[in-house]
PDB file of C-alpha atoms in Angstrom:
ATOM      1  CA  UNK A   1      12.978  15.817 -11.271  1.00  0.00           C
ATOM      2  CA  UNK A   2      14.030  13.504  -8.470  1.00  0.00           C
ATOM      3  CA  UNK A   3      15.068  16.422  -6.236  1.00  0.00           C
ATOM      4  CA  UNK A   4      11.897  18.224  -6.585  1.00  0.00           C
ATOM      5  CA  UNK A   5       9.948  14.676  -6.036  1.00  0.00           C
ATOM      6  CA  UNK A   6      12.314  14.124  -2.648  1.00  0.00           C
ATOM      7  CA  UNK A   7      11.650  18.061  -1.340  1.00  0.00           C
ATOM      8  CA  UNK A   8       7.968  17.672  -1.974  1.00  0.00           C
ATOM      9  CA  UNK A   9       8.259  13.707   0.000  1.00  0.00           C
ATOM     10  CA  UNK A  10      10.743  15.455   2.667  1.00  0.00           C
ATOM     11  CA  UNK A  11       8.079  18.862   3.347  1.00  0.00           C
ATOM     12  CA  UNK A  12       4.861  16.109   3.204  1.00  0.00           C
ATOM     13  CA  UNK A  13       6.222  13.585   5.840  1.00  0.00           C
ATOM     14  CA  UNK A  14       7.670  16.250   8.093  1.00  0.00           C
ATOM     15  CA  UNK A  15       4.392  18.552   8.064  1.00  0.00           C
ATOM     16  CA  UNK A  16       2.664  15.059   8.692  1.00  0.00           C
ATOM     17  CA  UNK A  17       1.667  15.441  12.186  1.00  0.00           C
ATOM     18  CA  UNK A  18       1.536  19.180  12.548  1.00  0.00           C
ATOM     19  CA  UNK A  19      -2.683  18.334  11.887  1.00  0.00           C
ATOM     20  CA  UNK A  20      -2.632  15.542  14.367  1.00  0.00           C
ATOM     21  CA  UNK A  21      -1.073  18.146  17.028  1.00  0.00           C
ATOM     22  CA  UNK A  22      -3.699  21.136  16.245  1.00  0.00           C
ATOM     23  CA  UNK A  23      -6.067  18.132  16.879  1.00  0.00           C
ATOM     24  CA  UNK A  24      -4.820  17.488  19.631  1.00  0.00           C
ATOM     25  CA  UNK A  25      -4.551  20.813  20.948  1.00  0.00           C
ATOM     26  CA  UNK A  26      -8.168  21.704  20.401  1.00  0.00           C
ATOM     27  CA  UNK A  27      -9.795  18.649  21.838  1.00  0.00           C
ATOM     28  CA  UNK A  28      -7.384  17.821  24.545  1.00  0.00           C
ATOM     29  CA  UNK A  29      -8.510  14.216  24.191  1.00  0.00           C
ATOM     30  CA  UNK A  30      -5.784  11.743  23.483  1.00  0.00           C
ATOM     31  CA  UNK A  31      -7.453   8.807  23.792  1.00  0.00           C
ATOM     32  CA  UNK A  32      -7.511   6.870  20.686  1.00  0.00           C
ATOM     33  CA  UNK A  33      -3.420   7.955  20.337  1.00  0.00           C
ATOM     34  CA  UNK A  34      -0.731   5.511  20.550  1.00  0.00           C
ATOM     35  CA  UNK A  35       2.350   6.635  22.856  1.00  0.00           C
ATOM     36  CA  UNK A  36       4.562   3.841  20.925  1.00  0.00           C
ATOM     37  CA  UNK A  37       3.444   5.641  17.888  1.00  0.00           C
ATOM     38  CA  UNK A  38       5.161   8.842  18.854  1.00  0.00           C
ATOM     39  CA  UNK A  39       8.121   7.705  21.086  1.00  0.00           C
ATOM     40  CA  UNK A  40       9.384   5.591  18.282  1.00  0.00           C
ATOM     41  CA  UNK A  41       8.776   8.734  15.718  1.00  0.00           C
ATOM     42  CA  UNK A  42      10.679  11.104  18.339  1.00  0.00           C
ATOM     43  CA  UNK A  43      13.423   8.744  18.691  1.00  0.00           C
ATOM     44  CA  UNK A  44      13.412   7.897  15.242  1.00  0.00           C
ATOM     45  CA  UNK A  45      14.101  11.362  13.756  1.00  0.00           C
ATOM     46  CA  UNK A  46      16.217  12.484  16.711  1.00  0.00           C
ATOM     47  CA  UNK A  47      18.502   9.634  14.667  1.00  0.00           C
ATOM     48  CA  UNK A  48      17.910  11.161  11.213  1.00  0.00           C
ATOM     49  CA  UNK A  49      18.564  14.293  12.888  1.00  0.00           C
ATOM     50  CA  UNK A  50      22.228  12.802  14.130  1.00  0.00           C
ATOM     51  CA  UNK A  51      22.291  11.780  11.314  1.00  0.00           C
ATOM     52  CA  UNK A  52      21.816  14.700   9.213  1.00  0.00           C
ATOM     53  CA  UNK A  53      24.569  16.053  11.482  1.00  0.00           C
ATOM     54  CA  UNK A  54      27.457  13.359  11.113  1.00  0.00           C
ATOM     55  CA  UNK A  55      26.769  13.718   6.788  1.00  0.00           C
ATOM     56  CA  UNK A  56      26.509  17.589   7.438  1.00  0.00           C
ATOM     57  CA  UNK A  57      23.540  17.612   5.244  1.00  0.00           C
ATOM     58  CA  UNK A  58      21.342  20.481   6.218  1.00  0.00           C
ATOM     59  CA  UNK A  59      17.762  19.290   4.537  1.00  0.00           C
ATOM     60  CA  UNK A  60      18.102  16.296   6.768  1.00  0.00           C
ATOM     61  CA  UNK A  61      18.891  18.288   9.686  1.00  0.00           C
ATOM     62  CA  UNK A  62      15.972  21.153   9.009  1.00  0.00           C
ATOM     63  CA  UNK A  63      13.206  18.591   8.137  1.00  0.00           C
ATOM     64  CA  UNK A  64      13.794  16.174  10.854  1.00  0.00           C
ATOM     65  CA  UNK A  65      14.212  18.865  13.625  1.00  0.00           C
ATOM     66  CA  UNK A  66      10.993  20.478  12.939  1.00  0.00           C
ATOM     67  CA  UNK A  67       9.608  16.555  13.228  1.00  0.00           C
ATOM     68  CA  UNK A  68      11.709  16.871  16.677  1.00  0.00           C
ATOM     69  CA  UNK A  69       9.723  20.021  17.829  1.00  0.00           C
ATOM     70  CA  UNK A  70       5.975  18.650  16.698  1.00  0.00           C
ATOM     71  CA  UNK A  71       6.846  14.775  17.837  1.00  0.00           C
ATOM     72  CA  UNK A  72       8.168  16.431  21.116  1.00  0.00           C
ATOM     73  CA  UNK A  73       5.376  18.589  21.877  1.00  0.00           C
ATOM     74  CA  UNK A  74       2.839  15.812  20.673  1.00  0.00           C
ATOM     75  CA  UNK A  75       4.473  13.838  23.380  1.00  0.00           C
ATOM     76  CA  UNK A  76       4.311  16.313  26.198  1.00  0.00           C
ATOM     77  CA  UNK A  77       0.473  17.019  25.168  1.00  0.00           C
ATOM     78  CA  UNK A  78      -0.256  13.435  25.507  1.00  0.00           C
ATOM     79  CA  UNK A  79       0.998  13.120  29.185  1.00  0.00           C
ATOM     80  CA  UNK A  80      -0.736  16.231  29.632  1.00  0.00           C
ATOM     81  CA  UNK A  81      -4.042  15.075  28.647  1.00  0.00           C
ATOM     82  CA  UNK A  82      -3.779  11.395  29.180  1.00  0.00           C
ATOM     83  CA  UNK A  83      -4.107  12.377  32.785  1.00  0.00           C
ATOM     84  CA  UNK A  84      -7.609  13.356  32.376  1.00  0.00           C
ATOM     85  CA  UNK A  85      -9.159  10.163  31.419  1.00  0.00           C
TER      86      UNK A  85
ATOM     87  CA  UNK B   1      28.601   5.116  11.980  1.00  0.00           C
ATOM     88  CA  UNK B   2      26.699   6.879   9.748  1.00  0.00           C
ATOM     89  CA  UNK B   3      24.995   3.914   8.208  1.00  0.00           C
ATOM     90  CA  UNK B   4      24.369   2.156  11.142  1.00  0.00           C
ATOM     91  CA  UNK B   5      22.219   5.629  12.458  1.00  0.00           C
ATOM     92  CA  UNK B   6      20.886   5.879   9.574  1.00  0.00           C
ATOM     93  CA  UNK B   7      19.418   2.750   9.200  1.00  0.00           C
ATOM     94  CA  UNK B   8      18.357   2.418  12.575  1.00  0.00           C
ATOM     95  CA  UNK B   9      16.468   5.661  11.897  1.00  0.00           C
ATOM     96  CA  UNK B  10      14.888   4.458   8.690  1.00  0.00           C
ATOM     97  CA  UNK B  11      13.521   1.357  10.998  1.00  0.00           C
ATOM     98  CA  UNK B  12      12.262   3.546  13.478  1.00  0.00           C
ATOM     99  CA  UNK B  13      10.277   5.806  11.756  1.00  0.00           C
ATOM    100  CA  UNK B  14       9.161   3.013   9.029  1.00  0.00           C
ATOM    101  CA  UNK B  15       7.437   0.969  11.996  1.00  0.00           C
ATOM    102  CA  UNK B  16       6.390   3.929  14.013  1.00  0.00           C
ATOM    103  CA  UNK B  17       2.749   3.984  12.624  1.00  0.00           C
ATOM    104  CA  UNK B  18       2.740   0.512  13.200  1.00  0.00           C
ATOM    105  CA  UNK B  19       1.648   0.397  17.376  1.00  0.00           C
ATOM    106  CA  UNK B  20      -0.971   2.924  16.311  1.00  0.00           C
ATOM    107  CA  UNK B  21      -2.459   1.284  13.720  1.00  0.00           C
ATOM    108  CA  UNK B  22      -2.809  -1.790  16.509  1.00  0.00           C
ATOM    109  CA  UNK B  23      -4.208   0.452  19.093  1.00  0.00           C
ATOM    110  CA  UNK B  24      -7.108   1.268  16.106  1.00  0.00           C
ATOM    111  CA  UNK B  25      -7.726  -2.759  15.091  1.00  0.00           C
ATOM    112  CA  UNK B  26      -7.956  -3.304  18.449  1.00  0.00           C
ATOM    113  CA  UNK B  27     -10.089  -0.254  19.757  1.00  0.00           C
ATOM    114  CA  UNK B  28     -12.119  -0.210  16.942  1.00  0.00           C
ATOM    115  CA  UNK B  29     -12.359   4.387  17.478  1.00  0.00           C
ATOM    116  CA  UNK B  30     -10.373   6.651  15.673  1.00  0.00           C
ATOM    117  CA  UNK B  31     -12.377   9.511  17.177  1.00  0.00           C
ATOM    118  CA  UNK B  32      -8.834  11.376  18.504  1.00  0.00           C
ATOM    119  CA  UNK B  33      -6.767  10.941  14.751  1.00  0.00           C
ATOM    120  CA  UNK B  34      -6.685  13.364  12.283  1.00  0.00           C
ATOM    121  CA  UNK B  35      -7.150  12.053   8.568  1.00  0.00           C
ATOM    122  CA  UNK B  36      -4.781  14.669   7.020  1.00  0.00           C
ATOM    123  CA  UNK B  37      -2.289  13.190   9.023  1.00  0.00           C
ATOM    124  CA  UNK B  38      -2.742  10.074   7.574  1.00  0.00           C
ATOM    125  CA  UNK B  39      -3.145  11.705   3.876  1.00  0.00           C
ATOM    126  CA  UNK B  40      -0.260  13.754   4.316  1.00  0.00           C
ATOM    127  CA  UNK B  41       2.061  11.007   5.412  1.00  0.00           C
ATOM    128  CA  UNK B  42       0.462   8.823   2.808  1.00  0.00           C
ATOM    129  CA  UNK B  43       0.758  10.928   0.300  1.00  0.00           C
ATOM    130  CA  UNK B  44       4.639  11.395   1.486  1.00  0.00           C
ATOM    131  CA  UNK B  45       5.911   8.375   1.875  1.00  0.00           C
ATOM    132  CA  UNK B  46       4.338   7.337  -1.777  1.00  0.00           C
ATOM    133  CA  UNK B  47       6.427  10.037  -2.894  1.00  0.00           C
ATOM    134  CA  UNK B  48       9.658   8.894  -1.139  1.00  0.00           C
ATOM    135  CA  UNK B  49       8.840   5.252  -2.531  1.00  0.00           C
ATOM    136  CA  UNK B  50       8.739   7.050  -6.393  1.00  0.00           C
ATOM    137  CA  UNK B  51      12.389   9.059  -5.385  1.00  0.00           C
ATOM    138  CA  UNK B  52      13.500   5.453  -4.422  1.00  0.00           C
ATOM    139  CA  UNK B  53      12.599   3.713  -7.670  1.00  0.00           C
ATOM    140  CA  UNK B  54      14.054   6.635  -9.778  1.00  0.00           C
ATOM    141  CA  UNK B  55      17.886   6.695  -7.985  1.00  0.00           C
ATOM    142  CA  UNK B  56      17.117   2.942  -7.881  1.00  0.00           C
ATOM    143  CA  UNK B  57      17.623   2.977  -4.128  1.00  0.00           C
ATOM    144  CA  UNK B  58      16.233   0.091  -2.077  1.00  0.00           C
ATOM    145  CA  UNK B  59      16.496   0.850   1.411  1.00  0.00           C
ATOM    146  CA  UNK B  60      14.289   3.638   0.734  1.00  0.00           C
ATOM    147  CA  UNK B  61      11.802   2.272  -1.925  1.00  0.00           C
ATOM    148  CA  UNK B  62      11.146  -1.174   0.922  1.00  0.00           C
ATOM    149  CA  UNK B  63      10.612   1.261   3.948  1.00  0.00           C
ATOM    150  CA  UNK B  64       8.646   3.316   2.459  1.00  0.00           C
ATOM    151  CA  UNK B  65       6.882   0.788   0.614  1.00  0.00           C
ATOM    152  CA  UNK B  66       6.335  -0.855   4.479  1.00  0.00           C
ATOM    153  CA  UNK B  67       4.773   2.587   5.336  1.00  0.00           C
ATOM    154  CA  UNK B  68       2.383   3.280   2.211  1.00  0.00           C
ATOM    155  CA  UNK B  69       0.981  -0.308   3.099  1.00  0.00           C
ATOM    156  CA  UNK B  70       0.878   0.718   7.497  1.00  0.00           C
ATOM    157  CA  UNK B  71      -0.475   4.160   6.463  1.00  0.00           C
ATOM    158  CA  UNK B  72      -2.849   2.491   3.365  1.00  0.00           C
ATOM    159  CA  UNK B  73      -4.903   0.170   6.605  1.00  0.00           C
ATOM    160  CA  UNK B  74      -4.672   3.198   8.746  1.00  0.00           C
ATOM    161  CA  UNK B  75      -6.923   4.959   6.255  1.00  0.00           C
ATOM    162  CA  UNK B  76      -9.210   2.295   5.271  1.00  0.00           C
ATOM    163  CA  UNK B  77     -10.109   2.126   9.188  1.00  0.00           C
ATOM    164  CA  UNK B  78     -10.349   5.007   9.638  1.00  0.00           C
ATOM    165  CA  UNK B  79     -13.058   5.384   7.369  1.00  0.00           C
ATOM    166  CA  UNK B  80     -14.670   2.239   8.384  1.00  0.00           C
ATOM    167  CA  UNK B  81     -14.897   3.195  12.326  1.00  0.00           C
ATOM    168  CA  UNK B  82     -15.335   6.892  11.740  1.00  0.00           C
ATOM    169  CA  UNK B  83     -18.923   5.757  10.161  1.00  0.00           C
ATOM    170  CA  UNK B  84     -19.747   4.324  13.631  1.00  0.00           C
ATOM    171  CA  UNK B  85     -19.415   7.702  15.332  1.00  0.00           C
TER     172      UNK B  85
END
């Protein structure tokens, strides 16, 4: 029961901003985004990443990395379209 | 090592909302942020919080705890100034 209950919490908060990005990507408006808000993420699961890594725990690794990629290319869109403005 | 990462990375991504949810109070406009990202993450760290209290964990029952209440505003204003669109 707890496993299942941490796999569904793990797939939920990694998927979190894969809706924020197709936002993103559609409006090309990042206005009312905070860059804090997504450097801290990046660096923040680059860590649990690391993390992941030194406990050679592959969940940790999988989940977080995939938060890399979006958190990454969330960041890149945002200096992309922060220009605009 | 590993704790010390791992900790640090549990900060990181506990406070991360944090900045945006500012940037909203402040701005008043959450024209540019996605609800299901908020949901999702919601919904996710509640879960992580009900993983914590079952292995009886409380590094990850407080953080997450920290984020349900962060990602608990973000929602409430997000409804409130998405009415004034």
């Amino acid at each position: 029961m707890e496993t299942i209950i941490g796999i569904a919490a793990g797939i939920l908060t990694s998927i979190s901003m894969l809706p924020q990005l197709i936002k993103i990507l559609k409006e090309k408006d990042v206005e009312n985004i905070s860059p804090y808000m997504i450097t801290i993420l990046l660096t923040g699961v680059s860590l649990w990443v690391a993390y992941g890594i030194m406990l050679n725990e592959w969940p940790i690794i999988l989940s977080n990395a995939f938060s890399v990629f979006v958190n990454a290319t969330l960041l890149i869109c945002y200096f992309l379209f922060s220009k605009n403005n």
